Amino acid sequence: PVEIVLLLAAGGVAFTSHAGKAGTRVATASVGGHFLGLGIILSLIEDVLAFLIAPLALVMPLLILGVVALGLAAAFFALRAARRRRRRLAA
């Protein structure tokens, strides 16, 4: 029972990560980012962050949890600001 709960939680975290990356790619492509090379830049940033965070997650999991929480909060506020800007421009 505990293993199943942990498996479901880990699957949820993995899904959230992949859904966020996919959403970022779609948003970048929709604003013409593939012509500007933004997809390559985003991919490089993802690779560098994964390279830096993965070893730290093994040594200091609580620190990485905080870093991930800060990143999610920043993404939330950036998305909120983008939506407000889009609504303002549409009006």
Short mmCIF file of the N, C-alpha and C atoms (twelve columns), coordinates in Angstrom:
data_MODEL
# 
_entry.id   MODEL 
# 
loop_
_atom_site.group_PDB 
_atom_site.id 
_atom_site.type_symbol 
_atom_site.label_atom_id 
_atom_site.label_alt_id 
_atom_site.label_comp_id 
_atom_site.label_asym_id 
_atom_site.label_seq_id 
_atom_site.Cartn_x 
_atom_site.Cartn_y 
_atom_site.Cartn_z 
_atom_site.pdbx_PDB_model_num 
ATOM 1   N N  . PRO A 1  0.814  -1.203 0.000   1 
ATOM 2   C CA . PRO A 1  0.000  0.000  0.000   1 
ATOM 3   C C  . PRO A 1  0.867  1.281  0.000   1 
ATOM 4   N N  . VAL A 2  1.889  1.335  0.821   1 
ATOM 5   C CA . VAL A 2  2.735  2.527  0.867   1 
ATOM 6   C C  . VAL A 2  3.472  2.700  -0.450  1 
ATOM 7   N N  . GLU A 3  3.930  1.592  -1.013  1 
ATOM 8   C CA . GLU A 3  4.651  1.663  -2.282  1 
ATOM 9   C C  . GLU A 3  3.762  2.202  -3.395  1 
ATOM 10  N N  . ILE A 4  2.499  1.806  -3.373  1 
ATOM 11  C CA . ILE A 4  1.567  2.264  -4.401  1 
ATOM 12  C C  . ILE A 4  1.338  3.769  -4.278  1 
ATOM 13  N N  . VAL A 5  1.185  4.250  -3.052  1 
ATOM 14  C CA . VAL A 5  0.995  5.684  -2.835  1 
ATOM 15  C C  . VAL A 5  2.219  6.456  -3.309  1 
ATOM 16  N N  . LEU A 6  3.404  5.964  -2.971  1 
ATOM 17  C CA . LEU A 6  4.634  6.630  -3.408  1 
ATOM 18  C C  . LEU A 6  4.773  6.591  -4.929  1 
ATOM 19  N N  . LEU A 7  4.403  5.474  -5.526  1 
ATOM 20  C CA . LEU A 7  4.456  5.353  -6.980  1 
ATOM 21  C C  . LEU A 7  3.513  6.349  -7.652  1 
ATOM 22  N N  . LEU A 8  2.316  6.483  -7.122  1 
ATOM 23  C CA . LEU A 8  1.359  7.441  -7.680  1 
ATOM 24  C C  . LEU A 8  1.843  8.880  -7.501  1 
ATOM 25  N N  . ALA A 9  2.432  9.170  -6.349  1 
ATOM 26  C CA . ALA A 9  2.953  10.523 -6.114  1 
ATOM 27  C C  . ALA A 9  4.099  10.831 -7.069  1 
ATOM 28  N N  . ALA A 10 5.011  9.884  -7.239  1 
ATOM 29  C CA . ALA A 10 6.136  10.093 -8.155  1 
ATOM 30  C C  . ALA A 10 5.642  10.233 -9.591  1 
ATOM 31  N N  . GLY A 11 4.648  9.453  -9.956  1 
ATOM 32  C CA . GLY A 11 4.077  9.571  -11.294 1 
ATOM 33  C C  . GLY A 11 3.428  10.929 -11.514 1 
ATOM 34  N N  . GLY A 12 2.770  11.436 -10.489 1 
ATOM 35  C CA . GLY A 12 2.173  12.766 -10.584 1 
ATOM 36  C C  . GLY A 12 3.214  13.855 -10.758 1 
ATOM 37  N N  . VAL A 13 4.316  13.729 -10.031 1 
ATOM 38  C CA . VAL A 13 5.402  14.709 -10.161 1 
ATOM 39  C C  . VAL A 13 6.005  14.642 -11.559 1 
ATOM 40  N N  . ALA A 14 6.239  13.437 -12.056 1 
ATOM 41  C CA . ALA A 14 6.806  13.288 -13.400 1 
ATOM 42  C C  . ALA A 14 5.851  13.841 -14.457 1 
ATOM 43  N N  . PHE A 15 4.561  13.560 -14.298 1 
ATOM 44  C CA . PHE A 15 3.582  14.081 -15.253 1 
ATOM 45  C C  . PHE A 15 3.562  15.606 -15.248 1 
ATOM 46  N N  . THR A 16 3.608  16.197 -14.054 1 
ATOM 47  C CA . THR A 16 3.610  17.654 -13.945 1 
ATOM 48  C C  . THR A 16 4.811  18.255 -14.649 1 
ATOM 49  N N  . SER A 17 5.963  17.648 -14.455 1 
ATOM 50  C CA . SER A 17 7.184  18.138 -15.095 1 
ATOM 51  C C  . SER A 17 7.075  18.065 -16.611 1 
ATOM 52  N N  . HIS A 18 6.644  16.936 -17.113 1 
ATOM 53  C CA . HIS A 18 6.556  16.759 -18.563 1 
ATOM 54  C C  . HIS A 18 5.452  17.626 -19.172 1 
ATOM 55  N N  . ALA A 19 4.344  17.770 -18.467 1 
ATOM 56  C CA . ALA A 19 3.264  18.624 -18.969 1 
ATOM 57  C C  . ALA A 19 3.711  20.083 -19.009 1 
ATOM 58  N N  . GLY A 20 4.470  20.496 -18.011 1 
ATOM 59  C CA . GLY A 20 4.990  21.866 -18.006 1 
ATOM 60  C C  . GLY A 20 5.933  22.122 -19.161 1 
ATOM 61  N N  . LYS A 21 6.812  21.160 -19.422 1 
ATOM 62  C CA . LYS A 21 7.737  21.315 -20.549 1 
ATOM 63  C C  . LYS A 21 6.982  21.339 -21.875 1 
ATOM 64  N N  . ALA A 22 5.999  20.469 -22.006 1 
ATOM 65  C CA . ALA A 22 5.227  20.431 -23.250 1 
ATOM 66  C C  . ALA A 22 4.451  21.733 -23.442 1 
ATOM 67  N N  . GLY A 23 3.886  22.250 -22.375 1 
ATOM 68  C CA . GLY A 23 3.168  23.522 -22.466 1 
ATOM 69  C C  . GLY A 23 4.078  24.670 -22.839 1 
ATOM 70  N N  . THR A 24 5.283  24.660 -22.293 1 
ATOM 71  C CA . THR A 24 6.256  25.701 -22.637 1 
ATOM 72  C C  . THR A 24 6.632  25.619 -24.103 1 
ATOM 73  N N  . ARG A 25 6.811  24.415 -24.596 1 
ATOM 74  C CA . ARG A 25 7.162  24.244 -26.015 1 
ATOM 75  C C  . ARG A 25 6.032  24.730 -26.923 1 
ATOM 76  N N  . VAL A 26 4.794  24.413 -26.560 1 
ATOM 77  C CA . VAL A 26 3.654  24.856 -27.365 1 
ATOM 78  C C  . VAL A 26 3.547  26.379 -27.332 1 
ATOM 79  N N  . ALA A 27 3.711  26.966 -26.149 1 
ATOM 80  C CA . ALA A 27 3.637  28.425 -26.036 1 
ATOM 81  C C  . ALA A 27 4.747  29.093 -26.838 1 
ATOM 82  N N  . THR A 28 5.940  28.530 -26.794 1 
ATOM 83  C CA . THR A 28 7.059  29.098 -27.544 1 
ATOM 84  C C  . THR A 28 6.800  29.017 -29.045 1 
ATOM 85  N N  . ALA A 29 6.289  27.888 -29.488 1 
ATOM 86  C CA . ALA A 29 6.017  27.720 -30.917 1 
ATOM 87  C C  . ALA A 29 4.877  28.630 -31.370 1 
ATOM 88  N N  . SER A 30 3.899  28.865 -30.494 1 
ATOM 89  C CA . SER A 30 2.744  29.668 -30.896 1 
ATOM 90  C C  . SER A 30 3.082  31.144 -31.065 1 
ATOM 91  N N  . VAL A 31 4.144  31.607 -30.425 1 
ATOM 92  C CA . VAL A 31 4.537  33.014 -30.581 1 
ATOM 93  C C  . VAL A 31 5.671  33.172 -31.583 1 
ATOM 94  N N  . GLY A 32 5.938  32.122 -32.340 1 
ATOM 95  C CA . GLY A 32 6.977  32.201 -33.361 1 
ATOM 96  C C  . GLY A 32 8.369  31.937 -32.826 1 
ATOM 97  N N  . GLY A 33 8.446  31.312 -31.668 1 
ATOM 98  C CA . GLY A 33 9.741  31.055 -31.053 1 
ATOM 99  C C  . GLY A 33 10.621 30.107 -31.832 1 
ATOM 100 N N  . HIS A 34 10.011 29.211 -32.610 1 
ATOM 101 C CA . HIS A 34 10.827 28.274 -33.377 1 
ATOM 102 C C  . HIS A 34 11.595 28.994 -34.475 1 
ATOM 103 N N  . PHE A 35 11.077 30.129 -34.945 1 
ATOM 104 C CA . PHE A 35 11.812 30.908 -35.946 1 
ATOM 105 C C  . PHE A 35 12.942 31.703 -35.306 1 
ATOM 106 N N  . LEU A 36 12.750 32.079 -34.043 1 
ATOM 107 C CA . LEU A 36 13.747 32.888 -33.342 1 
ATOM 108 C C  . LEU A 36 14.807 32.044 -32.650 1 
ATOM 109 N N  . GLY A 37 14.646 30.742 -32.658 1 
ATOM 110 C CA . GLY A 37 15.606 29.866 -32.003 1 
ATOM 111 C C  . GLY A 37 15.371 29.723 -30.511 1 
ATOM 112 N N  . LEU A 38 14.193 30.124 -30.034 1 
ATOM 113 C CA . LEU A 38 13.917 30.029 -28.606 1 
ATOM 114 C C  . LEU A 38 13.804 28.587 -28.138 1 
ATOM 115 N N  . GLY A 39 13.366 27.693 -29.020 1 
ATOM 116 C CA . GLY A 39 13.264 26.282 -28.645 1 
ATOM 117 C C  . GLY A 39 14.613 25.697 -28.285 1 
ATOM 118 N N  . ILE A 40 15.629 26.076 -29.027 1 
ATOM 119 C CA . ILE A 40 16.983 25.589 -28.746 1 
ATOM 120 C C  . ILE A 40 17.468 26.144 -27.415 1 
ATOM 121 N N  . ILE A 41 17.207 27.424 -27.183 1 
ATOM 122 C CA . ILE A 41 17.634 28.048 -25.928 1 
ATOM 123 C C  . ILE A 41 16.934 27.390 -24.746 1 
ATOM 124 N N  . LEU A 42 15.623 27.169 -24.861 1 
ATOM 125 C CA . LEU A 42 14.888 26.511 -23.781 1 
ATOM 126 C C  . LEU A 42 15.410 25.103 -23.533 1 
ATOM 127 N N  . SER A 43 15.721 24.387 -24.587 1 
ATOM 128 C CA . SER A 43 16.251 23.037 -24.446 1 
ATOM 129 C C  . SER A 43 17.592 23.044 -23.720 1 
ATOM 130 N N  . LEU A 44 18.444 23.988 -24.066 1 
ATOM 131 C CA . LEU A 44 19.739 24.084 -23.387 1 
ATOM 132 C C  . LEU A 44 19.575 24.437 -21.913 1 
ATOM 133 N N  . ILE A 45 18.661 25.339 -21.612 1 
ATOM 134 C CA . ILE A 45 18.406 25.699 -20.214 1 
ATOM 135 C C  . ILE A 45 17.902 24.487 -19.439 1 
ATOM 136 N N  . GLU A 46 16.993 23.717 -20.035 1 
ATOM 137 C CA . GLU A 46 16.490 22.501 -19.384 1 
ATOM 138 C C  . GLU A 46 17.622 21.522 -19.107 1 
ATOM 139 N N  . ASP A 47 18.505 21.339 -20.089 1 
ATOM 140 C CA . ASP A 47 19.613 20.400 -19.920 1 
ATOM 141 C C  . ASP A 47 20.560 20.843 -18.813 1 
ATOM 142 N N  . VAL A 48 20.878 22.127 -18.775 1 
ATOM 143 C CA . VAL A 48 21.789 22.638 -17.744 1 
ATOM 144 C C  . VAL A 48 21.159 22.494 -16.364 1 
ATOM 145 N N  . LEU A 49 19.881 22.851 -16.239 1 
ATOM 146 C CA . LEU A 49 19.216 22.717 -14.945 1 
ATOM 147 C C  . LEU A 49 19.146 21.264 -14.492 1 
ATOM 148 N N  . ALA A 50 18.844 20.363 -15.402 1 
ATOM 149 C CA . ALA A 50 18.795 18.941 -15.044 1 
ATOM 150 C C  . ALA A 50 20.168 18.446 -14.610 1 
ATOM 151 N N  . PHE A 51 21.211 18.891 -15.304 1 
ATOM 152 C CA . PHE A 51 22.579 18.490 -14.970 1 
ATOM 153 C C  . PHE A 51 22.971 18.995 -13.583 1 
ATOM 154 N N  . LEU A 52 22.533 20.191 -13.216 1 
ATOM 155 C CA . LEU A 52 22.882 20.757 -11.917 1 
ATOM 156 C C  . LEU A 52 22.014 20.213 -10.788 1 
ATOM 157 N N  . ILE A 53 20.738 20.019 -11.052 1 
ATOM 158 C CA . ILE A 53 19.813 19.648 -9.987  1 
ATOM 159 C C  . ILE A 53 19.861 18.163 -9.651  1 
ATOM 160 N N  . ALA A 54 20.068 17.303 -10.633 1 
ATOM 161 C CA . ALA A 54 20.015 15.856 -10.382 1 
ATOM 162 C C  . ALA A 54 20.995 15.403 -9.300  1 
ATOM 163 N N  . PRO A 55 22.281 15.761 -9.353  1 
ATOM 164 C CA . PRO A 55 23.179 15.321 -8.277  1 
ATOM 165 C C  . PRO A 55 22.824 15.940 -6.928  1 
ATOM 166 N N  . LEU A 56 22.386 17.190 -6.939  1 
ATOM 167 C CA . LEU A 56 22.013 17.834 -5.679  1 
ATOM 168 C C  . LEU A 56 20.786 17.180 -5.056  1 
ATOM 169 N N  . ALA A 57 19.882 16.698 -5.879  1 
ATOM 170 C CA . ALA A 57 18.673 16.056 -5.363  1 
ATOM 171 C C  . ALA A 57 19.008 14.802 -4.572  1 
ATOM 172 N N  . LEU A 58 20.085 14.149 -4.925  1 
ATOM 173 C CA . LEU A 58 20.502 12.960 -4.182  1 
ATOM 174 C C  . LEU A 58 21.133 13.326 -2.847  1 
ATOM 175 N N  . VAL A 59 21.835 14.450 -2.807  1 
ATOM 176 C CA . VAL A 59 22.562 14.846 -1.603  1 
ATOM 177 C C  . VAL A 59 21.692 15.697 -0.678  1 
ATOM 178 N N  . MET A 60 20.955 16.642 -1.254  1 
ATOM 179 C CA . MET A 60 20.156 17.576 -0.455  1 
ATOM 180 C C  . MET A 60 18.728 17.657 -0.986  1 
ATOM 181 N N  . PRO A 61 17.921 16.644 -0.739  1 
ATOM 182 C CA . PRO A 61 16.577 16.625 -1.324  1 
ATOM 183 C C  . PRO A 61 15.680 17.776 -0.862  1 
ATOM 184 N N  . LEU A 62 15.812 18.208 0.399   1 
ATOM 185 C CA . LEU A 62 14.959 19.296 0.867   1 
ATOM 186 C C  . LEU A 62 15.317 20.621 0.198   1 
ATOM 187 N N  . LEU A 63 16.598 20.842 -0.053  1 
ATOM 188 C CA . LEU A 63 17.008 22.055 -0.761  1 
ATOM 189 C C  . LEU A 63 16.425 22.066 -2.170  1 
ATOM 190 N N  . ILE A 64 16.507 20.944 -2.850  1 
ATOM 191 C CA . ILE A 64 15.978 20.855 -4.210  1 
ATOM 192 C C  . ILE A 64 14.459 21.002 -4.206  1 
ATOM 193 N N  . LEU A 65 13.808 20.472 -3.186  1 
ATOM 194 C CA . LEU A 65 12.361 20.655 -3.074  1 
ATOM 195 C C  . LEU A 65 12.026 22.141 -2.998  1 
ATOM 196 N N  . GLY A 66 12.813 22.891 -2.233  1 
ATOM 197 C CA . GLY A 66 12.618 24.336 -2.157  1 
ATOM 198 C C  . GLY A 66 12.871 25.024 -3.484  1 
ATOM 199 N N  . VAL A 67 13.921 24.606 -4.186  1 
ATOM 200 C CA . VAL A 67 14.237 25.191 -5.495  1 
ATOM 201 C C  . VAL A 67 13.105 24.917 -6.481  1 
ATOM 202 N N  . VAL A 68 12.599 23.701 -6.474  1 
ATOM 203 C CA . VAL A 68 11.491 23.346 -7.371  1 
ATOM 204 C C  . VAL A 68 10.241 24.148 -7.015  1 
ATOM 205 N N  . ALA A 69 9.973  24.304 -5.724  1 
ATOM 206 C CA . ALA A 69 8.811  25.086 -5.298  1 
ATOM 207 C C  . ALA A 69 8.937  26.535 -5.753  1 
ATOM 208 N N  . LEU A 70 10.130 27.108 -5.622  1 
ATOM 209 C CA . LEU A 70 10.345 28.481 -6.092  1 
ATOM 210 C C  . LEU A 70 10.162 28.584 -7.603  1 
ATOM 211 N N  . GLY A 71 10.656 27.594 -8.330  1 
ATOM 212 C CA . GLY A 71 10.495 27.591 -9.781  1 
ATOM 213 C C  . GLY A 71 9.037  27.495 -10.197 1 
ATOM 214 N N  . LEU A 72 8.288  26.643 -9.506  1 
ATOM 215 C CA . LEU A 72 6.861  26.518 -9.817  1 
ATOM 216 C C  . LEU A 72 6.113  27.806 -9.495  1 
ATOM 217 N N  . ALA A 73 6.476  28.443 -8.378  1 
ATOM 218 C CA . ALA A 73 5.837  29.712 -8.023  1 
ATOM 219 C C  . ALA A 73 6.152  30.780 -9.069  1 
ATOM 220 N N  . ALA A 74 7.399  30.834 -9.514  1 
ATOM 221 C CA . ALA A 74 7.783  31.810 -10.541 1 
ATOM 222 C C  . ALA A 74 7.028  31.550 -11.837 1 
ATOM 223 N N  . ALA A 75 6.890  30.283 -12.210 1 
ATOM 224 C CA . ALA A 75 6.156  29.943 -13.427 1 
ATOM 225 C C  . ALA A 75 4.683  30.323 -13.294 1 
ATOM 226 N N  . PHE A 76 4.119  30.095 -12.123 1 
ATOM 227 C CA . PHE A 76 2.716  30.446 -11.885 1 
ATOM 228 C C  . PHE A 76 2.495  31.947 -12.058 1 
ATOM 229 N N  . PHE A 77 3.360  32.752 -11.433 1 
ATOM 230 C CA . PHE A 77 3.199  34.202 -11.519 1 
ATOM 231 C C  . PHE A 77 3.486  34.721 -12.926 1 
ATOM 232 N N  . ALA A 78 4.420  34.108 -13.623 1 
ATOM 233 C CA . ALA A 78 4.703  34.516 -15.003 1 
ATOM 234 C C  . ALA A 78 3.515  34.203 -15.905 1 
ATOM 235 N N  . LEU A 79 2.914  33.039 -15.719 1 
ATOM 236 C CA . LEU A 79 1.737  32.672 -16.508 1 
ATOM 237 C C  . LEU A 79 0.576  33.607 -16.215 1 
ATOM 238 N N  . ARG A 80 0.400  33.931 -14.952 1 
ATOM 239 C CA . ARG A 80 -0.670 34.846 -14.560 1 
ATOM 240 C C  . ARG A 80 -0.473 36.230 -15.185 1 
ATOM 241 N N  . ALA A 81 0.758  36.708 -15.163 1 
ATOM 242 C CA . ALA A 81 1.055  38.015 -15.763 1 
ATOM 243 C C  . ALA A 81 0.840  37.980 -17.276 1 
ATOM 244 N N  . ALA A 82 1.219  36.876 -17.918 1 
ATOM 245 C CA . ALA A 82 1.030  36.757 -19.365 1 
ATOM 246 C C  . ALA A 82 -0.454 36.740 -19.715 1 
ATOM 247 N N  . ARG A 83 -1.245 36.059 -18.917 1 
ATOM 248 C CA . ARG A 83 -2.693 36.031 -19.175 1 
ATOM 249 C C  . ARG A 83 -3.298 37.414 -19.017 1 
ATOM 250 N N  . ARG A 84 -2.890 38.144 -17.983 1 
ATOM 251 C CA . ARG A 84 -3.405 39.502 -17.787 1 
ATOM 252 C C  . ARG A 84 -3.015 40.397 -18.957 1 
ATOM 253 N N  . ARG A 85 -1.770 40.282 -19.404 1 
ATOM 254 C CA . ARG A 85 -1.297 41.091 -20.517 1 
ATOM 255 C C  . ARG A 85 -2.087 40.766 -21.784 1 
ATOM 256 N N  . ARG A 86 -2.345 39.474 -22.008 1 
ATOM 257 C CA . ARG A 86 -3.098 39.063 -23.190 1 
ATOM 258 C C  . ARG A 86 -4.522 39.610 -23.136 1 
ATOM 259 N N  . ARG A 87 -5.148 39.564 -21.959 1 
ATOM 260 C CA . ARG A 87 -6.507 40.091 -21.825 1 
ATOM 261 C C  . ARG A 87 -6.530 41.599 -22.047 1 
ATOM 262 N N  . ARG A 88 -5.508 42.291 -21.535 1 
ATOM 263 C CA . ARG A 88 -5.431 43.733 -21.706 1 
ATOM 264 C C  . ARG A 88 -5.263 44.103 -23.176 1 
ATOM 265 N N  . LEU A 89 -4.449 43.340 -23.890 1 
ATOM 266 C CA . LEU A 89 -4.238 43.618 -25.309 1 
ATOM 267 C C  . LEU A 89 -5.469 43.283 -26.143 1 
ATOM 268 N N  . ALA A 90 -6.223 42.271 -25.717 1 
ATOM 269 C CA . ALA A 90 -7.415 41.865 -26.462 1 
ATOM 270 C C  . ALA A 90 -8.562 42.853 -26.266 1 
ATOM 271 N N  . ALA A 91 -8.548 43.569 -25.155 1 
ATOM 272 C CA . ALA A 91 -9.659 44.501 -24.858 1 
ATOM 273 C C  . ALA A 91 -9.539 45.811 -25.595 1 
# 
